[in-house]
Short mmCIF file of C-alpha atoms and ligand atoms in Angstrom, two decimals:
data_model
loop_
_atom_site.label_atom_id
_atom_site.label_comp_id
_atom_site.label_asym_id
_atom_site.label_seq_id
_atom_site.Cartn_x
_atom_site.Cartn_y
_atom_site.Cartn_z
CA MET A 1 26.58 16.15 -17.61
CA HIS A 2 30.16 15.78 -16.30
CA ALA A 3 31.14 12.12 -15.68
CA ARG A 4 31.98 12.64 -12.03
CA VAL A 5 28.77 14.54 -11.38
CA ARG A 6 26.86 11.76 -13.14
CA SER A 7 28.38 9.05 -10.95
CA LEU A 8 27.69 11.14 -7.86
CA ALA A 9 24.12 11.60 -9.01
CA ALA A 10 23.83 7.85 -9.63
CA ALA A 11 25.19 7.13 -6.16
CA ALA A 12 22.75 9.60 -4.64
CA ALA A 13 19.88 8.03 -6.55
CA LEU A 14 20.88 4.57 -5.33
CA TYR A 15 21.14 5.87 -1.80
CA ALA A 16 17.73 7.49 -2.11
CA ALA A 17 16.27 4.26 -3.55
CA SER A 18 17.63 2.26 -0.63
CA LEU A 19 15.96 4.74 1.70
CA LEU A 20 12.67 4.73 -0.18
CA PRO A 21 10.42 3.04 2.41
CA ALA A 22 11.66 5.29 5.21
CA GLN A 23 11.46 8.28 2.89
CA ALA A 24 7.85 7.40 1.99
CA GLU A 25 6.96 7.24 5.66
CA LEU A 26 8.51 10.62 6.35
CA ASP A 27 6.66 12.08 3.39
CA ALA A 28 3.31 10.68 4.50
CA ILE A 29 3.73 12.10 7.99
CA ALA A 30 4.81 15.52 6.71
CA LEU A 31 1.99 15.52 4.17
CA LYS A 32 -0.53 14.51 6.81
CA LYS A 33 0.53 17.55 8.87
CA ALA A 34 0.18 19.85 5.82
CA ILE A 35 -3.26 18.39 5.07
CA GLU A 36 -4.43 18.81 8.67
CA THR A 37 -3.35 22.46 8.64
CA SER A 38 -5.29 23.00 5.44
CA ILE A 39 -8.42 21.30 6.87
CA ALA A 40 -8.22 23.34 10.08
CA SER A 41 -8.88 26.53 8.12
CA ASP A 42 -11.42 24.93 5.72
CA TYR A 43 -13.44 23.02 8.30
CA PRO A 44 -16.08 25.64 9.20
CA LYS A 45 -17.17 25.75 5.53
CA LEU A 46 -17.16 21.94 5.25
CA ASP A 47 -19.21 21.70 8.44
CA ALA A 48 -21.81 24.12 7.07
CA LEU A 49 -21.93 22.15 3.82
CA TYR A 50 -22.32 18.87 5.71
CA ARG A 51 -25.17 20.16 7.88
CA GLU A 52 -27.01 21.59 4.88
CA LEU A 53 -26.67 18.33 2.91
CA HIS A 54 -27.69 16.31 5.97
CA ALA A 55 -30.81 18.38 6.60
CA HIS A 56 -31.94 18.22 2.95
CA PRO A 57 -31.29 14.77 1.53
CA GLU A 58 -32.65 13.67 -1.84
CA LEU A 59 -33.54 10.21 -3.14
CA ALA A 60 -31.94 8.21 -5.95
CA PHE A 61 -32.01 10.10 -9.28
CA GLN A 62 -33.79 13.04 -7.58
CA GLU A 63 -30.54 14.62 -6.30
CA VAL A 64 -31.04 17.87 -8.20
CA LYS A 65 -30.30 20.40 -5.44
CA THR A 66 -27.52 18.28 -3.98
CA ALA A 67 -25.79 18.01 -7.35
CA ALA A 68 -26.22 21.75 -8.01
CA ARG A 69 -24.70 22.56 -4.61
CA LEU A 70 -21.67 20.35 -5.27
CA ALA A 71 -21.30 21.73 -8.80
CA ALA A 72 -21.14 25.26 -7.35
CA GLU A 73 -18.51 24.21 -4.80
CA MET A 74 -16.32 22.59 -7.45
CA ARG A 75 -16.67 25.50 -9.91
CA ALA A 76 -15.63 27.89 -7.16
CA LEU A 77 -12.46 25.81 -6.73
CA GLY A 78 -11.68 26.08 -10.46
CA PHE A 79 -12.87 22.64 -11.62
CA ASP A 80 -14.45 22.25 -15.04
CA VAL A 81 -17.89 20.84 -14.12
CA THR A 82 -20.32 18.91 -16.33
CA GLU A 83 -23.77 18.27 -14.89
CA ASN A 84 -26.45 15.69 -15.73
CA VAL A 85 -24.04 12.87 -16.55
CA GLY A 86 -26.24 9.80 -15.94
CA ARG A 87 -29.30 11.88 -15.02
CA THR A 88 -28.25 13.74 -11.83
CA GLY A 89 -24.54 12.82 -11.78
CA LEU A 90 -21.73 15.30 -12.19
CA VAL A 91 -18.12 15.20 -13.33
CA ALA A 92 -15.56 17.78 -12.17
CA ILE A 93 -12.19 17.87 -13.91
CA TYR A 94 -9.05 19.75 -12.86
CA ARG A 95 -5.93 19.59 -15.02
CA ASN A 96 -2.53 20.23 -13.49
CA GLY A 97 0.02 19.37 -16.16
CA ASP A 98 0.88 16.03 -17.76
CA GLY A 99 0.26 12.93 -15.72
CA PRO A 100 -2.26 10.25 -14.83
CA THR A 101 -5.97 10.78 -14.21
CA ILE A 102 -7.12 9.91 -10.71
CA MET A 103 -10.84 9.54 -10.05
CA VAL A 104 -12.51 10.19 -6.67
CA ARG A 105 -16.16 9.23 -6.34
CA THR A 106 -18.85 10.34 -3.90
CA GLU A 107 -22.48 9.31 -3.86
CA LEU A 108 -25.31 11.84 -3.83
CA ASP A 109 -28.39 9.99 -2.59
CA GLY A 110 -30.20 9.55 0.71
CA LEU A 111 -32.68 6.86 1.80
CA PRO A 112 -36.49 6.69 1.92
CA MET A 113 -36.77 6.56 5.72
CA GLU A 114 -37.41 8.79 8.72
CA GLU A 115 -34.40 10.07 10.63
CA LYS A 116 -34.70 9.60 14.40
CA THR A 117 -31.39 10.96 15.63
CA GLY A 118 -32.83 14.00 17.38
CA LEU A 119 -29.95 16.11 16.00
CA ASP A 120 -30.68 19.81 15.49
CA TYR A 121 -29.76 19.40 11.82
CA ALA A 122 -31.82 16.20 11.36
CA SER A 123 -33.78 15.87 8.14
CA ARG A 124 -37.55 16.42 8.15
CA ASP A 125 -37.74 16.47 4.35
CA LYS A 126 -40.11 14.30 2.38
CA ALA A 127 -40.18 13.16 -1.21
CA ASN A 128 -42.11 10.97 -3.60
CA TRP A 129 -40.87 7.39 -3.85
CA SER A 130 -42.69 4.89 -6.06
CA GLY A 131 -45.88 6.93 -5.81
CA ARG A 132 -45.77 7.32 -2.02
CA GLU A 133 -44.74 10.30 0.08
CA VAL A 134 -41.84 9.25 2.32
CA PHE A 135 -39.35 10.84 4.68
CA VAL A 136 -35.81 11.12 3.36
CA ALA A 137 -32.64 10.73 5.44
CA HIS A 138 -28.89 10.55 4.88
CA SER A 139 -28.73 7.43 7.04
CA CYS A 140 -25.91 5.89 5.00
CA GLY A 141 -23.62 8.89 5.51
CA HIS A 142 -23.34 9.91 1.85
CA ASP A 143 -23.36 13.49 3.18
CA ILE A 144 -20.09 12.70 5.03
CA HIS A 145 -18.70 11.41 1.74
CA MET A 146 -19.73 14.59 -0.10
CA ALA A 147 -18.19 16.91 2.49
CA SER A 148 -14.99 14.83 2.45
CA TRP A 149 -14.99 14.88 -1.35
CA VAL A 150 -15.20 18.69 -1.51
CA GLY A 151 -12.61 18.96 1.27
CA THR A 152 -10.24 16.60 -0.57
CA ALA A 153 -10.57 18.61 -3.80
CA LYS A 154 -9.78 21.84 -1.96
CA THR A 155 -6.81 20.30 -0.12
CA LEU A 156 -5.34 18.80 -3.30
CA LEU A 157 -5.43 22.20 -5.03
CA GLY A 158 -3.51 23.64 -2.07
CA LEU A 159 -0.87 20.93 -2.62
CA LYS A 160 -0.73 21.46 -6.39
CA GLU A 161 3.07 21.46 -6.53
CA ARG A 162 3.10 17.88 -5.13
CA TRP A 163 1.33 16.20 -8.05
CA ARG A 164 1.00 16.35 -11.85
CA GLY A 165 -1.97 15.09 -13.80
CA THR A 166 -5.75 15.30 -13.82
CA LEU A 167 -8.23 15.11 -10.98
CA MET A 168 -11.56 13.60 -11.97
CA PHE A 169 -14.03 14.09 -9.13
CA ILE A 170 -17.37 12.44 -9.80
CA ALA A 171 -20.61 12.67 -7.80
CA GLN A 172 -22.69 9.61 -8.51
CA PRO A 173 -26.46 9.40 -8.13
CA ALA A 174 -28.55 6.44 -6.97
CA GLU A 175 -25.99 4.30 -5.16
CA GLU A 176 -28.67 2.97 -2.80
CA ILE A 177 -30.49 1.32 -5.71
CA VAL A 178 -27.14 0.32 -7.29
CA ALA A 179 -28.08 2.03 -10.54
CA GLY A 180 -26.15 5.32 -10.61
CA ALA A 181 -22.69 4.05 -11.53
CA ARG A 182 -24.10 2.25 -14.55
CA ALA A 183 -26.12 5.32 -15.52
CA MET A 184 -22.95 7.44 -15.50
CA LEU A 185 -21.00 4.84 -17.51
CA ALA A 186 -23.85 4.60 -20.03
CA ALA A 187 -23.78 8.41 -20.31
CA GLY A 188 -20.14 8.25 -21.45
CA LEU A 189 -18.26 8.71 -18.19
CA PHE A 190 -15.12 7.07 -19.62
CA THR A 191 -15.54 8.23 -23.22
CA ARG A 192 -16.64 11.85 -22.94
CA PHE A 193 -14.14 12.32 -20.09
CA PRO A 194 -10.68 10.82 -19.57
CA LYS A 195 -10.72 7.17 -18.50
CA PRO A 196 -9.00 7.25 -15.10
CA ASP A 197 -5.81 5.34 -14.31
CA ILE A 198 -6.98 4.72 -10.74
CA ALA A 199 -10.39 5.20 -9.04
CA LEU A 200 -10.86 5.79 -5.31
CA ALA A 201 -13.83 5.97 -2.96
CA LEU A 202 -14.53 5.86 0.74
CA HIS A 203 -17.51 4.76 2.80
CA ASP A 204 -18.28 5.48 6.43
CA GLY A 205 -19.28 2.83 8.93
CA PRO A 206 -20.25 2.23 12.58
CA PHE A 207 -16.81 2.16 14.22
CA ALA A 208 -14.46 4.69 15.83
CA HIS A 209 -13.62 7.88 13.93
CA GLY A 210 -9.95 8.16 13.10
CA THR A 211 -9.91 4.45 12.24
CA ILE A 212 -9.70 3.31 8.61
CA PHE A 213 -10.43 -0.20 7.34
CA TYR A 214 -9.26 -1.52 4.01
CA ARG A 215 -8.72 -4.76 2.21
CA SER A 216 -7.15 -6.13 -0.95
CA GLY A 217 -9.32 -8.15 -3.33
CA VAL A 218 -13.03 -8.71 -2.69
CA GLY A 219 -14.46 -5.91 -0.53
CA THR A 220 -18.26 -6.19 -0.91
CA SER A 221 -20.74 -8.76 -2.17
CA ALA A 222 -22.43 -9.25 -5.52
CA ALA A 223 -26.14 -8.45 -5.21
CA ASP A 224 -28.87 -9.86 -7.43
CA SER A 225 -32.59 -9.51 -6.95
CA LEU A 226 -35.05 -12.34 -7.15
CA GLU A 227 -38.74 -12.29 -8.13
CA ILE A 228 -40.83 -15.46 -8.19
CA THR A 229 -44.50 -15.98 -8.94
CA PHE A 230 -45.94 -19.34 -7.91
CA HIS A 231 -49.09 -20.19 -9.83
CA GLY A 232 -51.77 -22.39 -8.29
CA ARG A 233 -55.50 -22.73 -8.80
CA GLY A 234 -57.72 -20.64 -6.58
CA GLY A 235 -60.59 -22.16 -4.64
CA HIS A 236 -62.53 -22.40 -1.38
CA GLY A 237 -60.49 -22.68 1.77
CA SER A 238 -62.68 -25.58 2.93
CA ALA A 239 -62.01 -27.63 -0.24
CA PRO A 240 -58.24 -27.65 -0.85
CA HIS A 241 -58.53 -30.85 -2.93
CA THR A 242 -60.28 -28.84 -5.66
CA ALA A 243 -57.51 -26.24 -5.73
CA ILE A 244 -53.73 -25.99 -6.02
CA ASP A 245 -52.49 -23.97 -3.06
CA PRO A 246 -49.69 -21.55 -4.03
CA ILE A 247 -49.31 -20.41 -0.39
CA ALA A 248 -48.24 -23.93 0.59
CA ILE A 249 -45.87 -24.06 -2.40
CA ALA A 250 -44.33 -20.67 -1.58
CA SER A 251 -43.95 -21.62 2.10
CA ARG A 252 -42.13 -24.83 1.18
CA PHE A 253 -39.87 -22.88 -1.18
CA VAL A 254 -38.97 -20.27 1.46
CA VAL A 255 -37.75 -23.02 3.78
CA ASP A 256 -36.22 -25.37 1.17
CA VAL A 257 -34.25 -22.68 -0.64
CA GLN A 258 -32.04 -22.35 2.45
CA SER A 259 -30.75 -25.86 1.80
CA VAL A 260 -29.12 -24.47 -1.36
CA ILE A 261 -27.02 -22.46 1.12
CA SER A 262 -26.49 -25.19 3.71
CA ARG A 263 -26.29 -28.34 1.54
CA GLU A 264 -25.18 -27.29 -1.96
CA LYS A 265 -22.83 -24.35 -1.50
CA ASP A 266 -19.33 -24.97 -0.17
CA PRO A 267 -19.70 -24.07 3.53
CA THR A 268 -16.42 -22.14 3.47
CA GLU A 269 -17.72 -19.80 0.75
CA PHE A 270 -19.97 -16.78 1.36
CA GLY A 271 -23.52 -16.86 0.02
CA VAL A 272 -26.89 -15.53 1.21
CA VAL A 273 -30.45 -15.94 -0.06
CA THR A 274 -33.04 -13.81 1.73
CA ILE A 275 -36.72 -13.72 0.87
CA GLY A 276 -37.69 -10.25 2.05
CA ALA A 277 -41.28 -10.04 0.82
CA ILE A 278 -44.15 -12.46 0.25
CA HIS A 279 -47.50 -11.39 -1.16
CA GLY A 280 -50.51 -13.58 -1.76
CA GLY A 281 -54.14 -13.95 -0.88
CA THR A 282 -56.72 -11.66 0.68
CA VAL A 283 -58.66 -13.48 3.41
CA GLY A 284 -58.45 -16.70 5.38
CA ASN A 285 -60.98 -18.84 3.52
CA ILE A 286 -59.85 -18.28 -0.08
CA ILE A 287 -56.99 -20.14 -1.68
CA PRO A 288 -55.43 -17.56 -4.01
CA ASP A 289 -54.42 -18.10 -7.63
CA SER A 290 -50.83 -17.01 -7.16
CA VAL A 291 -48.18 -15.82 -4.70
CA GLN A 292 -45.29 -13.42 -5.36
CA LEU A 293 -41.96 -13.55 -3.57
CA SER A 294 -39.09 -11.03 -3.66
CA GLY A 295 -35.61 -11.67 -2.42
CA THR A 296 -31.95 -10.82 -2.60
CA ILE A 297 -28.97 -13.04 -3.43
CA ARG A 298 -25.46 -12.17 -2.19
CA SER A 299 -22.13 -13.79 -3.02
CA TYR A 300 -18.44 -12.99 -3.57
CA LYS A 301 -17.39 -15.48 -6.23
CA PRO A 302 -18.88 -15.91 -9.71
CA GLU A 303 -19.02 -19.72 -9.34
CA VAL A 304 -20.92 -19.43 -6.04
CA ARG A 305 -23.24 -16.88 -7.60
CA ALA A 306 -23.97 -19.24 -10.53
CA LYS A 307 -24.57 -22.14 -8.14
CA LEU A 308 -27.07 -20.10 -6.06
CA HIS A 309 -28.95 -18.95 -9.15
CA ALA A 310 -29.26 -22.52 -10.45
CA GLY A 311 -30.25 -23.90 -7.02
CA ILE A 312 -32.95 -21.28 -6.50
CA GLU A 313 -34.48 -21.94 -9.89
CA ARG A 314 -34.42 -25.72 -9.42
CA THR A 315 -35.91 -25.51 -5.91
CA ALA A 316 -38.71 -23.21 -7.10
CA LYS A 317 -39.61 -25.53 -9.99
CA ALA A 318 -39.49 -28.57 -7.73
CA ALA A 319 -41.71 -26.95 -5.09
CA ALA A 320 -44.34 -26.26 -7.77
CA ALA A 321 -43.97 -29.70 -9.37
CA MET A 322 -44.50 -31.44 -6.01
CA SER A 323 -47.97 -29.91 -5.84
CA GLY A 324 -48.81 -30.52 -9.48
CA ALA A 325 -48.78 -26.77 -10.08
CA PRO A 326 -47.73 -25.04 -13.30
CA ALA A 327 -44.06 -24.00 -13.51
CA PRO A 328 -43.34 -20.80 -11.56
CA ASP A 329 -42.01 -17.61 -13.14
CA VAL A 330 -38.52 -17.12 -11.74
CA SER A 331 -36.64 -13.99 -12.61
CA ILE A 332 -33.20 -13.19 -11.27
CA LEU A 333 -32.06 -9.67 -12.08
CA GLU A 334 -28.34 -9.13 -12.00
CA GLY A 335 -27.64 -6.28 -9.61
CA THR A 336 -24.05 -5.37 -9.03
CA LYS A 337 -20.75 -7.22 -8.86
CA PRO A 338 -18.47 -7.31 -5.81
CA VAL A 339 -16.08 -4.40 -5.30
CA ILE A 340 -12.63 -5.81 -6.09
CA ASN A 341 -9.85 -3.70 -4.62
CA ASP A 342 -6.88 -3.84 -6.99
CA PRO A 343 -3.97 -5.52 -5.14
CA ASP A 344 -1.29 -3.20 -6.64
CA VAL A 345 -3.25 -0.01 -5.91
CA VAL A 346 -4.06 -1.24 -2.39
CA ALA A 347 -0.44 -2.23 -1.66
CA ALA A 348 0.94 1.17 -2.68
CA THR A 349 -1.85 3.20 -1.06
CA ALA A 350 -1.63 1.13 2.12
CA GLU A 351 2.06 1.95 2.42
CA THR A 352 1.27 5.67 2.54
CA LEU A 353 -1.81 5.40 4.77
CA LYS A 354 -0.09 3.00 7.15
CA ALA A 355 2.78 5.48 7.53
CA ALA A 356 0.29 8.30 8.21
CA PHE A 357 -2.26 6.52 10.42
CA GLY A 358 -0.22 3.72 12.03
CA ASP A 359 -2.34 1.05 13.70
CA LYS A 360 -5.52 3.08 13.06
CA PHE A 361 -5.22 1.82 9.47
CA ARG A 362 -6.38 -1.80 9.57
CA VAL A 363 -7.30 -4.72 7.35
CA SER A 364 -10.99 -5.69 7.51
CA PRO A 365 -12.89 -8.80 6.45
CA PRO A 366 -15.06 -8.38 3.32
CA GLY A 367 -18.51 -6.87 3.89
CA THR A 368 -21.76 -8.61 2.98
CA ALA A 369 -23.37 -5.41 1.68
CA SER A 370 -23.09 -4.37 -1.96
CA GLU A 371 -21.88 -1.24 -3.71
CA ASP A 372 -22.00 -0.17 -7.31
CA PHE A 373 -18.52 1.36 -7.13
CA SER A 374 -17.72 -2.13 -8.49
CA GLU A 375 -18.97 -0.97 -11.90
CA PHE A 376 -15.93 1.28 -12.40
CA ALA A 377 -13.50 -1.59 -11.79
CA GLY A 378 -15.73 -3.68 -14.05
CA ALA A 379 -15.15 -1.04 -16.75
CA GLY A 380 -11.41 -1.67 -16.44
CA VAL A 381 -10.22 0.90 -13.89
CA PRO A 382 -7.99 -0.41 -11.05
CA SER A 383 -9.69 0.84 -7.92
CA MET A 384 -9.77 0.92 -4.16
CA MET A 385 -12.51 1.64 -1.64
CA PHE A 386 -11.82 2.03 2.06
CA ASN A 387 -13.96 2.63 5.15
CA ILE A 388 -13.81 5.35 7.79
CA GLY A 389 -15.38 5.24 11.27
CA VAL A 390 -17.91 7.78 12.55
CA TYR A 391 -18.40 7.33 16.33
CA ASP A 392 -16.59 8.36 19.51
CA GLN A 393 -14.42 5.55 20.88
CA GLN A 394 -16.18 5.82 24.28
CA ARG A 395 -19.50 5.02 22.64
CA ILE A 396 -18.02 1.95 20.93
CA ASP A 397 -16.49 0.81 24.24
CA ALA A 398 -19.77 1.37 26.11
CA ALA A 399 -21.66 -0.74 23.53
CA ARG A 400 -19.07 -3.48 23.89
CA ASN A 401 -19.64 -3.43 27.67
CA GLY A 402 -23.38 -3.91 27.41
CA GLY A 403 -24.37 -0.26 26.82
CA PRO A 404 -26.69 1.02 24.08
CA PRO A 405 -25.99 -0.67 20.73
CA ILE A 406 -24.21 1.29 18.00
CA PRO A 407 -26.58 2.31 15.19
CA ALA A 408 -25.21 1.12 11.85
CA ASN A 409 -25.73 2.58 8.38
CA HIS A 410 -29.42 2.55 7.35
CA SER A 411 -30.52 2.79 11.01
CA PRO A 412 -32.79 5.80 11.72
CA GLN A 413 -30.33 6.61 14.55
CA PHE A 414 -27.19 6.57 12.39
CA ALA A 415 -25.41 9.79 13.44
CA PRO A 416 -21.75 10.34 12.56
CA VAL A 417 -19.72 12.80 14.64
CA PRO A 418 -19.04 15.22 11.78
CA LYS A 419 -15.73 16.94 12.58
CA PRO A 420 -13.35 14.04 13.27
CA THR A 421 -15.08 11.89 10.64
CA ILE A 422 -14.80 14.46 7.84
CA GLU A 423 -11.24 15.35 8.90
CA THR A 424 -10.24 11.70 8.59
CA GLY A 425 -12.09 11.39 5.29
CA VAL A 426 -10.27 14.39 3.79
CA THR A 427 -6.87 13.40 5.17
CA ALA A 428 -7.08 9.76 4.10
CA MET A 429 -8.49 10.50 0.66
CA THR A 430 -6.00 13.30 -0.04
CA LEU A 431 -3.14 10.96 0.89
CA ALA A 432 -4.66 8.17 -1.22
CA VAL A 433 -4.85 10.49 -4.26
CA LEU A 434 -1.27 11.72 -3.76
CA SER A 435 -0.17 8.10 -3.42
CA ALA A 436 -2.06 7.21 -6.63
CA PHE A 437 -0.25 9.97 -8.56
CA ASP A 438 3.03 8.77 -7.06
CA GLN A 439 2.35 5.09 -7.94
CA LYS A 440 1.76 6.02 -11.57
CA ALA A 441 4.80 8.29 -11.73
CA ARG A 442 6.98 5.55 -10.21
CA ARG A 443 5.66 2.91 -12.58
CA LYS A 444 6.47 5.17 -15.53
CA ARG A 445 10.05 5.59 -14.30
CA ASP A 446 10.54 1.82 -13.80
ZN1 ZN B 1 -26.52 2.63 2.00
ZN1 ZN B 2 -23.82 3.98 1.32
#
């Protein structure tokens, strides 16, 4: 290159670098327009897909038809699709030259509950769940995620000249029982397929559509399950002195375990212990031999989690010892870790989404629910999950002013407004993926 041209080029590059934030904003706004144009022509198909998925949900690890439907959609777009990764999971790969691999995850599963939305595309389907016939409903909005996922894939292919690298779109089974992510990892998700440089996911929630919530660092809680059996000695209800009453022991435990939260845990740290089920005895005049309790334990920090586990175990043993009962069986099953949103990924993605969505893109406090998207970060992939709203603003305002309450995820009335919700899902996720490719390309240049 000629010296003068080189110095001009260097000056131009410096000028461009000094303009980078403004330039990024302009890009995000222009890209958002291009994405919206693309969605406008694709939406009727996405709407049909959404309604079909909504009307025919399937339970954890039973998502056979759902997975087949998504596989067909992705093959039609030109993705290389592998089915049955982690039982019903699927992996769709699209290569577009040299560059990073960006993963986008959707969930496949619905919930064992009856939908009561009254929508004309409401689910009336039933399935077998732990030996019982139950209704099935997409009351967590995983159908919104799937439609947005397909829409994002389609939109990104239309913008193929804007990015270089590999798209890795995965559809994960069994999120509701926090088992599907691990099943896919165990089936070689990051060994049979490229290990992604960045992983992204979205989740819908009960706030206004068009609004997006995000946060850096801890996004959801760690969830562990708790099973305790208190052993006593059965006997006649009229002669408690001849027996050891496990109902009294279990009752004491249910109350006392809350002092692990209120008296042992740092009050400024998040932690929950909920006993959700208690089973023991048959009739009023028999003291049973044993009582079973089931519960859930939620936390954000490993040290709080360890403290809760130890406190629960100690309280259970003490409750039994006080009554001269044998030691209880306490089993704490590790569920899933908190979702940790990678600060670098969030900072760069937030820059793009903030430019595109303005004050509709907002920081949220961490949620108390849990999510096995955390498993992918746990496997070493920097990741980010953000939330999109599903309801009309008027409905939110009415609820705030004493009107009917807003049904949240897992409510039988949970009913997203499909069009604006899916449009936001596709737009935000497409921009997040483009930003992820850009982050990696920039880091390589630095
Ligand atoms: Zn859910
Ligand atoms: Zn969910």
